[in-house]
mmCIF file of C-alpha atoms in Angstrom:
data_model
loop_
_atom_site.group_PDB
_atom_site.id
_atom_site.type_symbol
_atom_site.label_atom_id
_atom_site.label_comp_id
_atom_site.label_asym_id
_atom_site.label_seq_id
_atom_site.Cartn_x
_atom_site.Cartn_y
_atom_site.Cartn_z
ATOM 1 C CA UNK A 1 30.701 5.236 2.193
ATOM 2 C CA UNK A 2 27.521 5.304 4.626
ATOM 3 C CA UNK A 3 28.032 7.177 7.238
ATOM 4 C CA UNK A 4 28.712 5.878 10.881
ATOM 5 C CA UNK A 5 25.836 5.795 13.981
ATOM 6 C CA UNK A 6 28.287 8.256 15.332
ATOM 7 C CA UNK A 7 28.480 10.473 12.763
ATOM 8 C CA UNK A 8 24.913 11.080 12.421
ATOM 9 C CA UNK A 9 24.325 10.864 16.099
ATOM 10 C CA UNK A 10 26.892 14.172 16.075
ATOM 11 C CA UNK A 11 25.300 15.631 13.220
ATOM 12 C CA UNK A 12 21.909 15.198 15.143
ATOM 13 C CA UNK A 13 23.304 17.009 18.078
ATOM 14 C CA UNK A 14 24.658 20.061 16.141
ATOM 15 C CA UNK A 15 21.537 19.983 14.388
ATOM 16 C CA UNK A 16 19.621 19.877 17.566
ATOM 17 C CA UNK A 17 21.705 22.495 19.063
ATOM 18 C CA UNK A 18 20.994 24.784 15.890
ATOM 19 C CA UNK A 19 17.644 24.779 16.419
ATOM 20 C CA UNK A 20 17.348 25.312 19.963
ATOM 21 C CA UNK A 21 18.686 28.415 19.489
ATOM 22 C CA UNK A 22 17.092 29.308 16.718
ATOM 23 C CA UNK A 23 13.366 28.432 18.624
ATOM 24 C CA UNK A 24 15.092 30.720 21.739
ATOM 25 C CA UNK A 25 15.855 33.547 19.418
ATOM 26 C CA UNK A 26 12.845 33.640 17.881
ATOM 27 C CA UNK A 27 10.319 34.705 20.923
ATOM 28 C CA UNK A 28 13.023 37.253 21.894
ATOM 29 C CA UNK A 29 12.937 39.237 18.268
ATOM 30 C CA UNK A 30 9.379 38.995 17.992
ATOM 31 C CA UNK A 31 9.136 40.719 21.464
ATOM 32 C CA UNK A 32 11.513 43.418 20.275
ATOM 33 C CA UNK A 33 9.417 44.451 17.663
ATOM 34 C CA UNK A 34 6.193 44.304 19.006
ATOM 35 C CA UNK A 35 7.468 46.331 21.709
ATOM 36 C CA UNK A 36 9.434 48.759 19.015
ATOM 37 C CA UNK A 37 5.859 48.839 17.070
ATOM 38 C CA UNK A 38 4.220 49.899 20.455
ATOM 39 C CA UNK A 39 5.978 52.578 20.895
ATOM 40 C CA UNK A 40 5.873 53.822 17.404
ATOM 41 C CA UNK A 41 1.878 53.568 17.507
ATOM 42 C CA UNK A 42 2.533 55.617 20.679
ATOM 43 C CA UNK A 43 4.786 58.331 18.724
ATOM 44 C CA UNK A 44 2.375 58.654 15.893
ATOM 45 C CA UNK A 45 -0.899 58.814 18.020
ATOM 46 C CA UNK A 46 1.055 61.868 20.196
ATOM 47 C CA UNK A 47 1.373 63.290 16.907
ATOM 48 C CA UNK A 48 -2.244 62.970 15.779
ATOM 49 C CA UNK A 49 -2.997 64.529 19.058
ATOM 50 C CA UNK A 50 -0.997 67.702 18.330
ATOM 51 C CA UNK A 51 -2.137 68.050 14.358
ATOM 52 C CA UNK A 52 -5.667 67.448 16.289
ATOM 53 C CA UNK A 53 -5.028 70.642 18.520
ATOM 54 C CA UNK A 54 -3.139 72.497 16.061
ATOM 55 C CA UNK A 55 -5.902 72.267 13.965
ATOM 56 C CA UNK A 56 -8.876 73.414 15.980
ATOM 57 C CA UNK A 57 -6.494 76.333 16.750
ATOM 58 C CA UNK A 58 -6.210 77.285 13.389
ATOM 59 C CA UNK A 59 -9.901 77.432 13.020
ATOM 60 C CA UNK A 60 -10.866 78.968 16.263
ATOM 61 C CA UNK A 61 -8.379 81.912 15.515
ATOM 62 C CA UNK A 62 -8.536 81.828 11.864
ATOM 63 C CA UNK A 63 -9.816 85.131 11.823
ATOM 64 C CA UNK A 64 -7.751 86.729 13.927
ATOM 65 C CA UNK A 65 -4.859 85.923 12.229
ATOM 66 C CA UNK A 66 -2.602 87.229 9.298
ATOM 67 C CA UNK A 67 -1.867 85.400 6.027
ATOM 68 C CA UNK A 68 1.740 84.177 7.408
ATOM 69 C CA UNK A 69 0.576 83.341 10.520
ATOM 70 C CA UNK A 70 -2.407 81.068 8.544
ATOM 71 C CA UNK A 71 0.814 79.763 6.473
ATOM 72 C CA UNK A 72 2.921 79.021 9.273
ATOM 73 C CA UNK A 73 0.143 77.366 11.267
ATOM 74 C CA UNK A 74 -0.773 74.933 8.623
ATOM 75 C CA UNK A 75 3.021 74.043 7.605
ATOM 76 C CA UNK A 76 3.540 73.262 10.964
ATOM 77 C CA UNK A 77 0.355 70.668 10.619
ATOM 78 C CA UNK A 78 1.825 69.380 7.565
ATOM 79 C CA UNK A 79 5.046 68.793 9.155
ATOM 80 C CA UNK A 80 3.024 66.836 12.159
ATOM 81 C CA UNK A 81 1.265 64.903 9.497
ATOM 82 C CA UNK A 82 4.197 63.765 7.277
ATOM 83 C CA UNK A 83 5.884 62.911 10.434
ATOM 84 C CA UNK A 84 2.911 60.733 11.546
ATOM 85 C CA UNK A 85 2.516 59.089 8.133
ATOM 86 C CA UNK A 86 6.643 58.522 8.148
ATOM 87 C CA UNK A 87 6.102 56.685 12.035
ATOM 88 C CA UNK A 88 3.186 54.558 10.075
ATOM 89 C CA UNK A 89 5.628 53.444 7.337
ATOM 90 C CA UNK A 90 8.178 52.371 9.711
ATOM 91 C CA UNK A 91 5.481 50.514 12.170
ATOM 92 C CA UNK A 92 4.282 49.195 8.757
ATOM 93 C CA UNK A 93 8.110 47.935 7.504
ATOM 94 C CA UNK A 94 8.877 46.557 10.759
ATOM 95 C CA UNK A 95 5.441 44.647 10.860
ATOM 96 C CA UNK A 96 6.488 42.986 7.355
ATOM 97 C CA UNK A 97 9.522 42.227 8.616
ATOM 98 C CA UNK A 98 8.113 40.316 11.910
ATOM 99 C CA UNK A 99 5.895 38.492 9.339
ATOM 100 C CA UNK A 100 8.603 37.779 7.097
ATOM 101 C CA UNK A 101 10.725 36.298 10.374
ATOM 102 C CA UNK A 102 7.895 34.007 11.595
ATOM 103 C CA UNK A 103 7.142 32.944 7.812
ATOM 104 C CA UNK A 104 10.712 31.663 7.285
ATOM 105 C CA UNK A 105 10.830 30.355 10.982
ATOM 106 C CA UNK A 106 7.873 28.057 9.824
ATOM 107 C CA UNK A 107 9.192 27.832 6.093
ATOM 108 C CA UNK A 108 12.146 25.901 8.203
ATOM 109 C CA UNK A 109 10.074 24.079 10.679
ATOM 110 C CA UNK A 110 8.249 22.435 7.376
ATOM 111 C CA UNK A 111 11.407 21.420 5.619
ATOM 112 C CA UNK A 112 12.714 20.216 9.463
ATOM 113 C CA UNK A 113 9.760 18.169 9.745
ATOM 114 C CA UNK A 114 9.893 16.696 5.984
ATOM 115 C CA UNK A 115 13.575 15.806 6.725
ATOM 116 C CA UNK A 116 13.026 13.947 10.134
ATOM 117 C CA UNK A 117 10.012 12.250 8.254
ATOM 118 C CA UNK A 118 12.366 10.635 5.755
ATOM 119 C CA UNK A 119 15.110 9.771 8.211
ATOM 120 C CA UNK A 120 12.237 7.598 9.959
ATOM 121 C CA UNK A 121 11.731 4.037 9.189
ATOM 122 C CA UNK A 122 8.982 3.032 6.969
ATOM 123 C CA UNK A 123 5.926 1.116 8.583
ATOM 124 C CA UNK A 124 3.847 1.800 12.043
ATOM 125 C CA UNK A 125 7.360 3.187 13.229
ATOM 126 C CA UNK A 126 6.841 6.178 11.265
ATOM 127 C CA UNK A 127 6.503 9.755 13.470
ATOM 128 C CA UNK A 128 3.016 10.812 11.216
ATOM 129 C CA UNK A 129 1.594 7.455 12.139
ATOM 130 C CA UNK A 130 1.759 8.020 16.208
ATOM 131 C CA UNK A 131 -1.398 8.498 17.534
ATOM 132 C CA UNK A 132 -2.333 12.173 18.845
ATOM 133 C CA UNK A 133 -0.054 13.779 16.111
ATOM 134 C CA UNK A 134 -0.425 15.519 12.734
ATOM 135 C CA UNK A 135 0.295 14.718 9.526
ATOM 136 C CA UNK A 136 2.721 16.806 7.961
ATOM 137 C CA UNK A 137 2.516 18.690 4.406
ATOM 138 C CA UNK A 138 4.351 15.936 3.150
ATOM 139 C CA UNK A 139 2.093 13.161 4.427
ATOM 140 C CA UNK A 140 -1.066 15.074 3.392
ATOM 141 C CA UNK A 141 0.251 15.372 -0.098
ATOM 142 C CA UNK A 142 0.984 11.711 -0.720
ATOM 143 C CA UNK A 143 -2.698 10.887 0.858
ATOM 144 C CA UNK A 144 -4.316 13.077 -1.552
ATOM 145 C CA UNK A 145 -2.003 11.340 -4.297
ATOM 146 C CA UNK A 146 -3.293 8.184 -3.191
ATOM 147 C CA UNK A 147 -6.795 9.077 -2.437
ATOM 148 C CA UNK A 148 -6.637 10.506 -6.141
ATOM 149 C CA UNK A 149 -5.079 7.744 -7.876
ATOM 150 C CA UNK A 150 -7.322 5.423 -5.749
ATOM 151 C CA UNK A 151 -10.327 7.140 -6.426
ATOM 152 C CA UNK A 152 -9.279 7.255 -10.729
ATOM 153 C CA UNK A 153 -9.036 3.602 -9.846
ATOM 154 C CA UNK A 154 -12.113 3.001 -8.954
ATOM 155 C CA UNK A 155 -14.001 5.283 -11.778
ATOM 156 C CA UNK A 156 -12.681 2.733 -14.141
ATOM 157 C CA UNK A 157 -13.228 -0.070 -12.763
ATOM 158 C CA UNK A 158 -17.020 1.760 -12.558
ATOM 159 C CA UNK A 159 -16.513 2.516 -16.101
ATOM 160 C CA UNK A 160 -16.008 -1.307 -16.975
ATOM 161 C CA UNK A 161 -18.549 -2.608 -14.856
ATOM 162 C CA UNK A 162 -21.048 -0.365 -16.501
ATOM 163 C CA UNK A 163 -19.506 -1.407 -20.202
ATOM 164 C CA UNK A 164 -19.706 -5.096 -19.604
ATOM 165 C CA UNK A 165 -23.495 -5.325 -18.147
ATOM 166 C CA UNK A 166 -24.033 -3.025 -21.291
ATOM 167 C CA UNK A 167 -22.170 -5.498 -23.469
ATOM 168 C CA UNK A 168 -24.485 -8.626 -22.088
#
């Protein structure tokens, strides 16, 4: 049974509806974890700072100091600098997982597009055919399949011409 101007009119709608939320959603988690990478860059630089002034403590009273004391000071900078490599890792995950977010975003986009390209009419009618827009993947593909086939084409037909002023 093929189904009714209604029905896909409705399944247009919830369609449309889907995405509008997903495009809304989108901006808002992106700004969440910039913002939540900001402030981790912020943590970890703070921390660089302190193994930075722990540091030139250590060596300006190096010699002043006893063998715990030397100890202490420079677990206390390893602690600072495991903590600032642990803040990287986690600006590092959460910047994978923003890429990973937009990637599928546009992964969907793609097939959206390729779907609402074959729901459209053949001919001049066609959405990639409207002046001022882009091609899709999709339409790209089957013009380099064409320009390919076309251009294997016309090698042979080279290829004969060549063979039958030869042959005379």
């Amino acid at each position: 049974m093929k189904p009714s101007a209604t029905t896909k009119s409705n399944d247009s709608l919830a369609y449309l509806d889907d995405y509008i939320d997903t495009i809304e959603a989108l901006p808002l988690e992106l700004q969440r974890n910039f913002t939540l990478m900001r402030e981790l860059d912020g943590y970890a630089q703070d921390l660089v700072e302190s193994v930075a002034k722990e540091a030139i403590s250590l060596i300006d009273h190096v010699l002043d100091m006893d063998a715990n004391d030397r100890l202490d000071k420079l677990k206390n900078i390893a602690d600072l600098l495991s903590e600032t490599l642990k803040r990287g890792e986690e600006k590092v995950a959460l910047a994978k997982s923003t890429h990973d977010a937009v990637d599928r975003h546009c992964n969907r986009l793609d097939a959206d597009l390729v779907k609402l390209e074959d729901e459209q009419p053949l001919g001049d009618s066609r959405i990639t055919t409207q002046p001022g827009l882009e091609p899709s993947a999709k339409s790209l593909k089957e013009c380099a399949d064409l320009r390919e086939k076309t251009n294997k084409q016309l090698e042979r037909e080279r290829k004969d011409a060549k063979n039958d002023k030869r042959g005379k």
